[in-house]
Coordinates of C-alpha atoms and ligand atoms in Angstrom, one line a residue:
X1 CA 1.8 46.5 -4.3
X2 CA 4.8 44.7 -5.7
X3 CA 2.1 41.4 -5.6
X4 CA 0.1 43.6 -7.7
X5 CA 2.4 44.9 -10.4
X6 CA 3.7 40.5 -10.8
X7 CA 0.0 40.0 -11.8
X8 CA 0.8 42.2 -14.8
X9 CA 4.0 41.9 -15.3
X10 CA 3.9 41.1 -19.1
X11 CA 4.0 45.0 -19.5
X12 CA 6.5 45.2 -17.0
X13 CA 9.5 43.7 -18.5
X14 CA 12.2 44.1 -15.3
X15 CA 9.6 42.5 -12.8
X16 CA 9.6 38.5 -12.8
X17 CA 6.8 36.8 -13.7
X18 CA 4.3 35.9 -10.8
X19 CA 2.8 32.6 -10.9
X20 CA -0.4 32.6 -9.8
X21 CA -1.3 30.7 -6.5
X22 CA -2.9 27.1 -7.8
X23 CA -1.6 26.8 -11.6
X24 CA -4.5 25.4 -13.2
X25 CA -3.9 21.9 -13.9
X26 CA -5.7 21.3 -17.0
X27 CA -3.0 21.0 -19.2
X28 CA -0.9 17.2 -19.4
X29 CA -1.2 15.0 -16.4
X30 CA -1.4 15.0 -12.6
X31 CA 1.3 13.2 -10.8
X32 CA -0.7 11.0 -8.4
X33 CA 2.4 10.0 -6.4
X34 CA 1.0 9.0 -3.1
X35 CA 1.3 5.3 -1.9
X36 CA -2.2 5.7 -2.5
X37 CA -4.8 5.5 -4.3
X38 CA -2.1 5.0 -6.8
X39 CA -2.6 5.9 -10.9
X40 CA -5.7 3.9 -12.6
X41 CA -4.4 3.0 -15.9
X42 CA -6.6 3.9 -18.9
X43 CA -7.3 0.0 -19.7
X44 CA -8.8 -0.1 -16.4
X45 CA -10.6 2.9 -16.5
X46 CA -12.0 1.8 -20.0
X47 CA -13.0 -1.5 -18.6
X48 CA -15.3 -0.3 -16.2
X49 CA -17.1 1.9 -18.5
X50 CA -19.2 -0.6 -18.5
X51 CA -23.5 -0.6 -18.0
X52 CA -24.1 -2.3 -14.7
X53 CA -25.8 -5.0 -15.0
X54 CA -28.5 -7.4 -13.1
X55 CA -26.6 -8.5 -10.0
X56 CA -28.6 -11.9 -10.0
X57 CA -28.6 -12.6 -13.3
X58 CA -25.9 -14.9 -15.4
X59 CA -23.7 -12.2 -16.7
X60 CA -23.0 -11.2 -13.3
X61 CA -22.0 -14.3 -11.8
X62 CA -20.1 -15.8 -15.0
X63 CA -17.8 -12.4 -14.1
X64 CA -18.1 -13.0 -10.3
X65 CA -16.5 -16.4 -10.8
X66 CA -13.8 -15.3 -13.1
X67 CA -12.6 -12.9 -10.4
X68 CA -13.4 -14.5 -7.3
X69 CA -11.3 -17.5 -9.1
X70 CA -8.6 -14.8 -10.3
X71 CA -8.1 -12.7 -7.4
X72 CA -6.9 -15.8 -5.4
X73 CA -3.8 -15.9 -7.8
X74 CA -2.8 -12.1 -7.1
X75 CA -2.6 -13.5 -3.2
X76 CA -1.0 -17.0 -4.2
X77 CA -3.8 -18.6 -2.5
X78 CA -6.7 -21.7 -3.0
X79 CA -8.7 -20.3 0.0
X80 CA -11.4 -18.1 -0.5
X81 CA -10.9 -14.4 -1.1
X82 CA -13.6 -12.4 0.2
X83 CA -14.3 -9.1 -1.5
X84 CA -16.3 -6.3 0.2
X85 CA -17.6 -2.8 -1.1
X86 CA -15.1 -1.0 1.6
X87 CA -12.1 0.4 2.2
X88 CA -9.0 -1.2 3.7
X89 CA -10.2 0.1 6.8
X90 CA -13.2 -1.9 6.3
X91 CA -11.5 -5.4 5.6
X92 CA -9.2 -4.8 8.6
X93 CA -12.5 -4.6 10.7
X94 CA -14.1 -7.7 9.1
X95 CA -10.5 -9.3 9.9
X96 CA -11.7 -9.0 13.6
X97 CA -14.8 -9.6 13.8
X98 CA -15.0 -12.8 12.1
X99 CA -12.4 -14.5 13.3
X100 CA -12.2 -13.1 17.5
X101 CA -14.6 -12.7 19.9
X102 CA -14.9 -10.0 22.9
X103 CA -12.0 -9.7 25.4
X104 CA -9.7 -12.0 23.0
X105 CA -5.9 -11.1 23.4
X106 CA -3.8 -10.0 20.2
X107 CA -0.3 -9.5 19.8
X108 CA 0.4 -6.1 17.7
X109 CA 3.4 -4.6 17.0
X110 CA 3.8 -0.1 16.6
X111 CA 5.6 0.2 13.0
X112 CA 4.0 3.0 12.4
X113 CA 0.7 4.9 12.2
X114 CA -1.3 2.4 9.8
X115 CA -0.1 -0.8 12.8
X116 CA -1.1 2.2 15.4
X117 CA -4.6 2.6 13.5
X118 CA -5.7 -0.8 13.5
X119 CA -4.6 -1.5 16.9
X120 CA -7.1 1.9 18.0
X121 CA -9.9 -0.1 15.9
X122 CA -9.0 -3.2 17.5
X123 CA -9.0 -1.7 21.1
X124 CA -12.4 0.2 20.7
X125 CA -13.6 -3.5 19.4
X126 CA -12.8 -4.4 22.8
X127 CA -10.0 -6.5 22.4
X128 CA -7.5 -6.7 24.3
X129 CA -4.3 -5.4 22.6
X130 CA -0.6 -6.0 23.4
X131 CA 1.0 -3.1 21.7
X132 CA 4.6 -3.9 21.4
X133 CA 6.3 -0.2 21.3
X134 CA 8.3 0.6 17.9
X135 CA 10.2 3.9 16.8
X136 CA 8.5 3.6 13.5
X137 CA 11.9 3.1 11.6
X138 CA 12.2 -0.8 11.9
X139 CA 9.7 -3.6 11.0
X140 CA 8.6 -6.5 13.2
X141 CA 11.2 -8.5 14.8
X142 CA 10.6 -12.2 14.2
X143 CA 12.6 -13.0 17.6
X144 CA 11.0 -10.7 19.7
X145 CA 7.5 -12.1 18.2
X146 CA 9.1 -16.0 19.4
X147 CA 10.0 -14.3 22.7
X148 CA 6.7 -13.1 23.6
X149 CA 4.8 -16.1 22.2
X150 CA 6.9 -18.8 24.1
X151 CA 6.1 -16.3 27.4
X152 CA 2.0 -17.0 26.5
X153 CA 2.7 -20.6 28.0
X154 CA -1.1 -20.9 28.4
X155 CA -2.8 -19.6 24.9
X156 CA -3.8 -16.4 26.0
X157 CA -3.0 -14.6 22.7
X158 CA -5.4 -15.7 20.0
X159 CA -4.0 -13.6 16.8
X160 CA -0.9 -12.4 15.8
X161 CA -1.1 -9.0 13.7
X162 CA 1.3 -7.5 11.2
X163 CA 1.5 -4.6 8.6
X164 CA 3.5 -5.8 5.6
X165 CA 4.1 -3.1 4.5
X166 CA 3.7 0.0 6.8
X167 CA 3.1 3.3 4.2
X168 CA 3.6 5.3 6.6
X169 CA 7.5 4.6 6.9
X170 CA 8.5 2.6 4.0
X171 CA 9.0 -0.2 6.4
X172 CA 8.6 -4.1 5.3
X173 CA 8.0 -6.5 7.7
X174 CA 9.1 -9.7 6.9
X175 CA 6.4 -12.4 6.8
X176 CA 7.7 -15.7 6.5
X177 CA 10.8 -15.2 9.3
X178 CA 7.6 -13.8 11.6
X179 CA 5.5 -17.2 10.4
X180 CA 8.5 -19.6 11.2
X181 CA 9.1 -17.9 14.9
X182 CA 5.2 -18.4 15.8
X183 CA 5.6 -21.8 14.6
X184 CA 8.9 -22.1 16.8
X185 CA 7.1 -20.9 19.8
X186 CA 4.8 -23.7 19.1
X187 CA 1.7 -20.9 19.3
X188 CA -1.7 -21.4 17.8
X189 CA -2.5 -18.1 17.9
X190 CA -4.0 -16.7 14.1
X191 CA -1.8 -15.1 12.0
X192 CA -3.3 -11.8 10.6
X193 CA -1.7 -9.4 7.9
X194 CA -2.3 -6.2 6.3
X195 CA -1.0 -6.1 2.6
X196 CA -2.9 -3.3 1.8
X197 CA -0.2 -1.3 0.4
X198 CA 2.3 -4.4 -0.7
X199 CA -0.2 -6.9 -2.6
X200 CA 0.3 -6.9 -6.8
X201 CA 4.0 -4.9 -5.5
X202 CA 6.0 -7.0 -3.5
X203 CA 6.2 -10.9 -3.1
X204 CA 3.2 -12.0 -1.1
X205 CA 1.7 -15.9 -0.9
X206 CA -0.9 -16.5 1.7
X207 CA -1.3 -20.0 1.5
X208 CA 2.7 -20.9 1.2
X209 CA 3.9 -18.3 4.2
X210 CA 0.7 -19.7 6.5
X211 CA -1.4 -16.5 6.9
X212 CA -4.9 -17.3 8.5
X213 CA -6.7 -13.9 7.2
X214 CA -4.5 -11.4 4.7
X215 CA -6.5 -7.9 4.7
X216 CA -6.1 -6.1 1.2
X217 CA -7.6 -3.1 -0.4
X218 CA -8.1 -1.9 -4.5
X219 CA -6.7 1.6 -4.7
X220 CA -2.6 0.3 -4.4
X221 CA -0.9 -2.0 -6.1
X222 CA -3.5 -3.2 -7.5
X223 CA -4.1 -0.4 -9.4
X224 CA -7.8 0.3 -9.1
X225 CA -9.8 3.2 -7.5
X226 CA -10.6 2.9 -4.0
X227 CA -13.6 0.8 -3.2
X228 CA -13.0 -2.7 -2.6
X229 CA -11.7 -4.9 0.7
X230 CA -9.9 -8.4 0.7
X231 CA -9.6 -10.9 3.5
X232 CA -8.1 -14.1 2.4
X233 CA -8.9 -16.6 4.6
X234 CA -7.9 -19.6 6.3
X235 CA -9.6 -22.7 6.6
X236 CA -8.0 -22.3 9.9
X237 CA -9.6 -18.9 10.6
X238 CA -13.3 -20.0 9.3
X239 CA -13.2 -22.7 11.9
X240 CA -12.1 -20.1 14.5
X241 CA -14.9 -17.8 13.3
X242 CA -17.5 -20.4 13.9
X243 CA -16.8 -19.8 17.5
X244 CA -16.8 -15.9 17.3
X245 CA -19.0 -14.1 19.8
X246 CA -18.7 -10.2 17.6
X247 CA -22.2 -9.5 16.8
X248 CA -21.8 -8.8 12.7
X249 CA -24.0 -8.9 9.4
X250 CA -22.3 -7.5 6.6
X251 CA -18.7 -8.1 7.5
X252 CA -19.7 -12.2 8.2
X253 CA -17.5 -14.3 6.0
X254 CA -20.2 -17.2 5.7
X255 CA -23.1 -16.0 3.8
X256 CA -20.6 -14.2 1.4
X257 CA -18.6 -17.4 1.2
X258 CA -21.9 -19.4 0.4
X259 CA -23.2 -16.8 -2.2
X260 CA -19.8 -16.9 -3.6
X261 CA -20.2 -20.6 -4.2
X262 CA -23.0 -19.2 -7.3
X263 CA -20.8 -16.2 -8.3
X264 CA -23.2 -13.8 -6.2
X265 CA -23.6 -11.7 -3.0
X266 CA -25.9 -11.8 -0.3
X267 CA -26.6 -7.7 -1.7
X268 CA -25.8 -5.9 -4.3
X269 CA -21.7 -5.7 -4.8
X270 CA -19.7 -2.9 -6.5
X271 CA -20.1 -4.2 -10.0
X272 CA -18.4 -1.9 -12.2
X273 CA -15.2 -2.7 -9.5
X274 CA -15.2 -6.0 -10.4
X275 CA -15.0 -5.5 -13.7
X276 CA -11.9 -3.1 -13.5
X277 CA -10.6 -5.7 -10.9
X278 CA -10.8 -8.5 -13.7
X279 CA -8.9 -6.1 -15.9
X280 CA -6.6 -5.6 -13.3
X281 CA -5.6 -9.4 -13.0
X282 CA -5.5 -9.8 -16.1
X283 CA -2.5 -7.4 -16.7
X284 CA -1.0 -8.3 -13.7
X285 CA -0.8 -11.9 -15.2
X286 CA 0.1 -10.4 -18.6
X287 CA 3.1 -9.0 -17.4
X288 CA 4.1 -11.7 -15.2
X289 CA 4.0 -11.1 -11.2
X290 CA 7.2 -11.7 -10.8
X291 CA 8.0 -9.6 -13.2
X292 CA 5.7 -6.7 -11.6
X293 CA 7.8 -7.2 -8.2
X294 CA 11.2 -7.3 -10.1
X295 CA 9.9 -3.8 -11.8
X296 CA 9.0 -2.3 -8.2
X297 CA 12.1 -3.3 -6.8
X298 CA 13.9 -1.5 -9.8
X299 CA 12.0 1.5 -8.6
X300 CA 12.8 1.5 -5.2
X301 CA 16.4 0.9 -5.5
X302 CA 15.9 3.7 -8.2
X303 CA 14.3 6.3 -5.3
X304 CA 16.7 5.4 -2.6
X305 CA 19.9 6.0 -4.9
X306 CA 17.9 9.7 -5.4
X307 CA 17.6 9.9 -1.6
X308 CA 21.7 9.1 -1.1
X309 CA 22.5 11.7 -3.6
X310 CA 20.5 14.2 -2.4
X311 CA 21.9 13.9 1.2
X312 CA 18.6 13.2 2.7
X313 CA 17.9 10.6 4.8
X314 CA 15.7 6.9 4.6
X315 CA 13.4 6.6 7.4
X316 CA 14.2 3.1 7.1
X317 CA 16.8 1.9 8.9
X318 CA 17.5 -2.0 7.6
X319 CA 18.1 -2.3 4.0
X320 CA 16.6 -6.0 4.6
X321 CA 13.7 -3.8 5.3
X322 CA 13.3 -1.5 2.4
X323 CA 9.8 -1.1 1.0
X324 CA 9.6 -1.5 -2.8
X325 CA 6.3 0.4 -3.3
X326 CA 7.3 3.9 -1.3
X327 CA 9.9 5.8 0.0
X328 CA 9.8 8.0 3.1
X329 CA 12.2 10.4 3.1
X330 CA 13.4 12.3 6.1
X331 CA 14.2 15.8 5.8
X332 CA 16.9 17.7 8.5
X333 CA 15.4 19.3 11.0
X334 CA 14.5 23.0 10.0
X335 CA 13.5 21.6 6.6
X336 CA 9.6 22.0 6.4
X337 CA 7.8 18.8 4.2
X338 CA 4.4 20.0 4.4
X339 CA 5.8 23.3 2.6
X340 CA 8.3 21.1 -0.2
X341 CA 4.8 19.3 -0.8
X342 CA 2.7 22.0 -0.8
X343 CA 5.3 23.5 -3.2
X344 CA 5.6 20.4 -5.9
X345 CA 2.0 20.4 -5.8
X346 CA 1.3 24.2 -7.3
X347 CA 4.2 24.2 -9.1
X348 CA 4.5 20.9 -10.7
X349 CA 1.0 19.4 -9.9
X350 CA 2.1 16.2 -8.4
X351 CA 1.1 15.1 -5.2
X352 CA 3.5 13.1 -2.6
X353 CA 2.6 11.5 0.2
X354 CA 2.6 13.4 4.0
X355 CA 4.2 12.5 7.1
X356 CA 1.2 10.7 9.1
X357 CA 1.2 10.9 12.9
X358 CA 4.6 12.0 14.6
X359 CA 6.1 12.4 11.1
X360 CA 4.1 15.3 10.1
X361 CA 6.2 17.9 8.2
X362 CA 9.6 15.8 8.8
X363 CA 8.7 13.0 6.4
X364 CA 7.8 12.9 2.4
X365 CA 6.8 9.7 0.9
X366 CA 7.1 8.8 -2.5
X367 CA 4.9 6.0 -3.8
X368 CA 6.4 4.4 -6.7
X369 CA 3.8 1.7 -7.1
X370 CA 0.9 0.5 -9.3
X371 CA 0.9 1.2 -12.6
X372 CA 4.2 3.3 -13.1
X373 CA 7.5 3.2 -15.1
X374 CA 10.9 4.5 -15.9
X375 CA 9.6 8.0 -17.4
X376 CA 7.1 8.3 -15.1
X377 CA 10.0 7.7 -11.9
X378 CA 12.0 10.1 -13.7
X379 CA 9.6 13.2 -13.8
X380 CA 8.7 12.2 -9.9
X381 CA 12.1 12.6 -9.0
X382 CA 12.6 16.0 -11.2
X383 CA 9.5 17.2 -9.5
X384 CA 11.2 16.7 -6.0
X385 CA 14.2 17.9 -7.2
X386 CA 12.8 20.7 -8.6
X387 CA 11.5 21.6 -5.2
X388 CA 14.0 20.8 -3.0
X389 CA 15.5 23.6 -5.1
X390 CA 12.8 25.9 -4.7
X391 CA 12.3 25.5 -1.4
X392 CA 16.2 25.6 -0.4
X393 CA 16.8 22.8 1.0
X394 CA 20.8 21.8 0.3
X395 CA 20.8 18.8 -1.9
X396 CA 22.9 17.0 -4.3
X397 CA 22.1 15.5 -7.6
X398 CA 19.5 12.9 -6.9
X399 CA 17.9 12.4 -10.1
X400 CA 21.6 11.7 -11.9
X401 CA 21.7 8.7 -9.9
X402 CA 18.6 7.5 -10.2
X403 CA 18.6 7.7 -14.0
X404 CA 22.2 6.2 -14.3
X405 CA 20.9 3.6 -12.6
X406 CA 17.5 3.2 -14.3
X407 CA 19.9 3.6 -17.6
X408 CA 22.6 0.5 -16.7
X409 CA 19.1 -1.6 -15.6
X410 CA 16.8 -1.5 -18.3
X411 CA 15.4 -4.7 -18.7
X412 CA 16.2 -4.8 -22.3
X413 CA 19.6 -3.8 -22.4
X414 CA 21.3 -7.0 -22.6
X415 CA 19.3 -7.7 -25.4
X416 CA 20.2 -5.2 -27.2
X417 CA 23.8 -5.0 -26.4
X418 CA 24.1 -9.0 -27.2
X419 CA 22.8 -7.8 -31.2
X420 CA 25.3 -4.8 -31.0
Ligands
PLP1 C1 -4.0 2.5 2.9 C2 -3.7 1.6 4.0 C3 -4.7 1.3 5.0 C4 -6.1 2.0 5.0 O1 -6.8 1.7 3.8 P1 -8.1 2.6 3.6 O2 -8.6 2.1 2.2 O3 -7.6 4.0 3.6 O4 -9.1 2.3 4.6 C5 -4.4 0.4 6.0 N1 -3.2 -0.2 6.0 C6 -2.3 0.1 5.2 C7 -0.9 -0.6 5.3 C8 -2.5 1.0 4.1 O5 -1.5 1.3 3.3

């Protein structure tokens, strides 16, 4: 009844307003503020708005080159970068296939539900996984990786495998300390890594930290909507894939590699997704990468400082660990996520990230990544401030710190201050 009288309740003056179930959201923007798919600027949007065109004819391939050439700069590489019409999924499963065979031994390491996905993959491959337990709060531990490779005395383990970044924690592996203890151990074993959700983000450079295959996808940081996989790859892993024994046809490096050589496929690839990919590089070199990972690490330290205030708590454990493209926040223990997210959503129409696996309704993650900046950060962290409120979940003032902070760092404050 009282449900009833709220749907009127413009004639009723002493009964609050009622608002409706799903506000319609046709009115400013949506908050897209998953770790993704992440925001697709307009300028990429507009660049793929685009006829498709003959995907043998000149056109095509003088814009195949130009990416296939670009994209190797966005993974600091002078290997090839092969590019699939998948999902990240997909690229982690050409990753296998190519470069192990049947029965092969792999080192993998449980950060999280992503590392616990590609492991199930790898496993119903029929490889042969050793699964190093993790309590999905820490990344992968570059002495344990040295321990357990020095153990292998014979070569049994033919790839080593890594998340980057895990999105389901907010938890950064780091990838050079984890290259130097496989070379340590004195291991040839492959070294495999998932950037999906850290490439165009954080600091990444396949060639320069020795990554045989580095698995990315187009809907993070790189800004795009999902559609495309990466595997940049290793002269060291196309030797090793000459000796594969996975039966494959699409996922097989070679004929792409070859076709590449022209600027074509061996079918028809996502051409409208290259296109927004070459506008993609183009303002990731406009801006400067280093400059894009100085601006996600603004955001994260940003987020956290929210978090602190707030009261809640990180997931992640080792600040040396901290992701710079999401934050997963853990709530206390009668606090519902699922409901805070559900409630930002109708209310506010933004969308955060859920708790994946054994996380579910403990864990929000905020994605701070892609094409996102200081005003945008600010109305993500009103929005989950605004619902922590709603919701009543005891919190301090999260988004104060976050825009002192945001304030005192603006990258063009010393400029200013210097004329004033
Ligand atoms: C998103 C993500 C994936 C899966 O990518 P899909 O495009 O959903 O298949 C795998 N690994 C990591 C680290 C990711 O963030």
């Amino acid at each position: 009844m009282s449900a009833i009288i709220g749907q009127f309740s413009h004639y009723v003056f002493d009964v609050p307003l009622k608002v409706p179930q799903k506000m319609p959201s046709t009115s400013g923007r949506h908050f897209l503020q998953i770790p993704g798919p992440t925001n697709v600027p307009d300028r990429i949007l507009r660049a793929m708005d685009l006829p498709t065109i003959d995907h043998r004819g000149p056109a095509f391939s003088e814009l195949a080159l130009g990416v296939l050439d670009g994209i190797k700069t966005i993974f600091k590489t002078s290997e090839p970068v092969v590019i699939y019409g998948s999902s990240g999924t997909g690229a982690w499963e050409a990753a296998l296939v190519n470069a192990l065979s049947p029965g092969d031994r792999v080192l993998m390491f449980e950060t999280g539900w992503f590392a616990s996905l590609w492991r199930e993959m790898a496993t119903r491959l029929g490889l042969e996984v050793e699964f190093v337990p993790g309590d999905w709060r820490h990344g992968v531990d570059p002495s344990e990786v040295e321990r357990l490779l020095l153990a292998d005395s014979q070569h049994g383990t033919k790839a080593v495998l890594v998340v980057h970044n895990e999105t389901s924690t907010g938890v950064t592996s780091r990838i050079p300390e984890i290259r130097a203890a496989i070379d340590r151990a004195g291991h040839p074993a492959l070294f495999m890594v998932d950037t999906i959700s850290s490439l165009a983000s954080m600091d990444y450079r396949h060639d320069e930290w020795g990554v045989d295959v580095t698995v990315g996808g187009s809907q993070k940081g790189l800004m795009l909507p999902p559609g495309l996989g990466f595997n940049a790859v290793s002269a060291k892993a196309r030797e090793a894939a000459k000796r594969s024994k996975f039966g494959k046809s699409y996922w097989a490096w070679s004929e792409i590699i070859q076709a590449n050589k022209s600027g074509f496929w061996p079918y028809t690839p996502a051409t409208n997704m290259l296109y927004g990919l070459r506008e993609a590089i183009n303002m990731l070199h406009e801006e400067g990468l280093e400059a894009v990972f100085a601006r996600h690490a603004r955001f994260a330290e940003a987020t956290r400082r929210a978090v602190n205030a707030w009261g809640l708590e990180l997931l992640c454990l080792q600040p040396l660990q901290y992701s710079n493209s999401l934050t997963a926040v853990l709530l206390r223990e009668h606090d519902d996520a699922d409901q805070l997210r559900a409630t930002i959503l109708e209310n506010f129409d933004m969308s955060l990230g859920t708790g994946l696996g054994r996380l579910k309704g403990r864990v929000f993650r905020i994605g701070h990544l892609g094409d996102f900046n200081d005003l945008m950060l600010a109305g993500t962290l009103c929005g989950v401030q605004m619902g922590l409120e709603m919701q009543a979940i005891r919190h301090g003032d999260g988004v104060s710190a976050a825009l002192d902070y945001l304030a005192s760092t603006a990258p063009r404050r010393s400029s200013e201050l210097v004329r004033a």
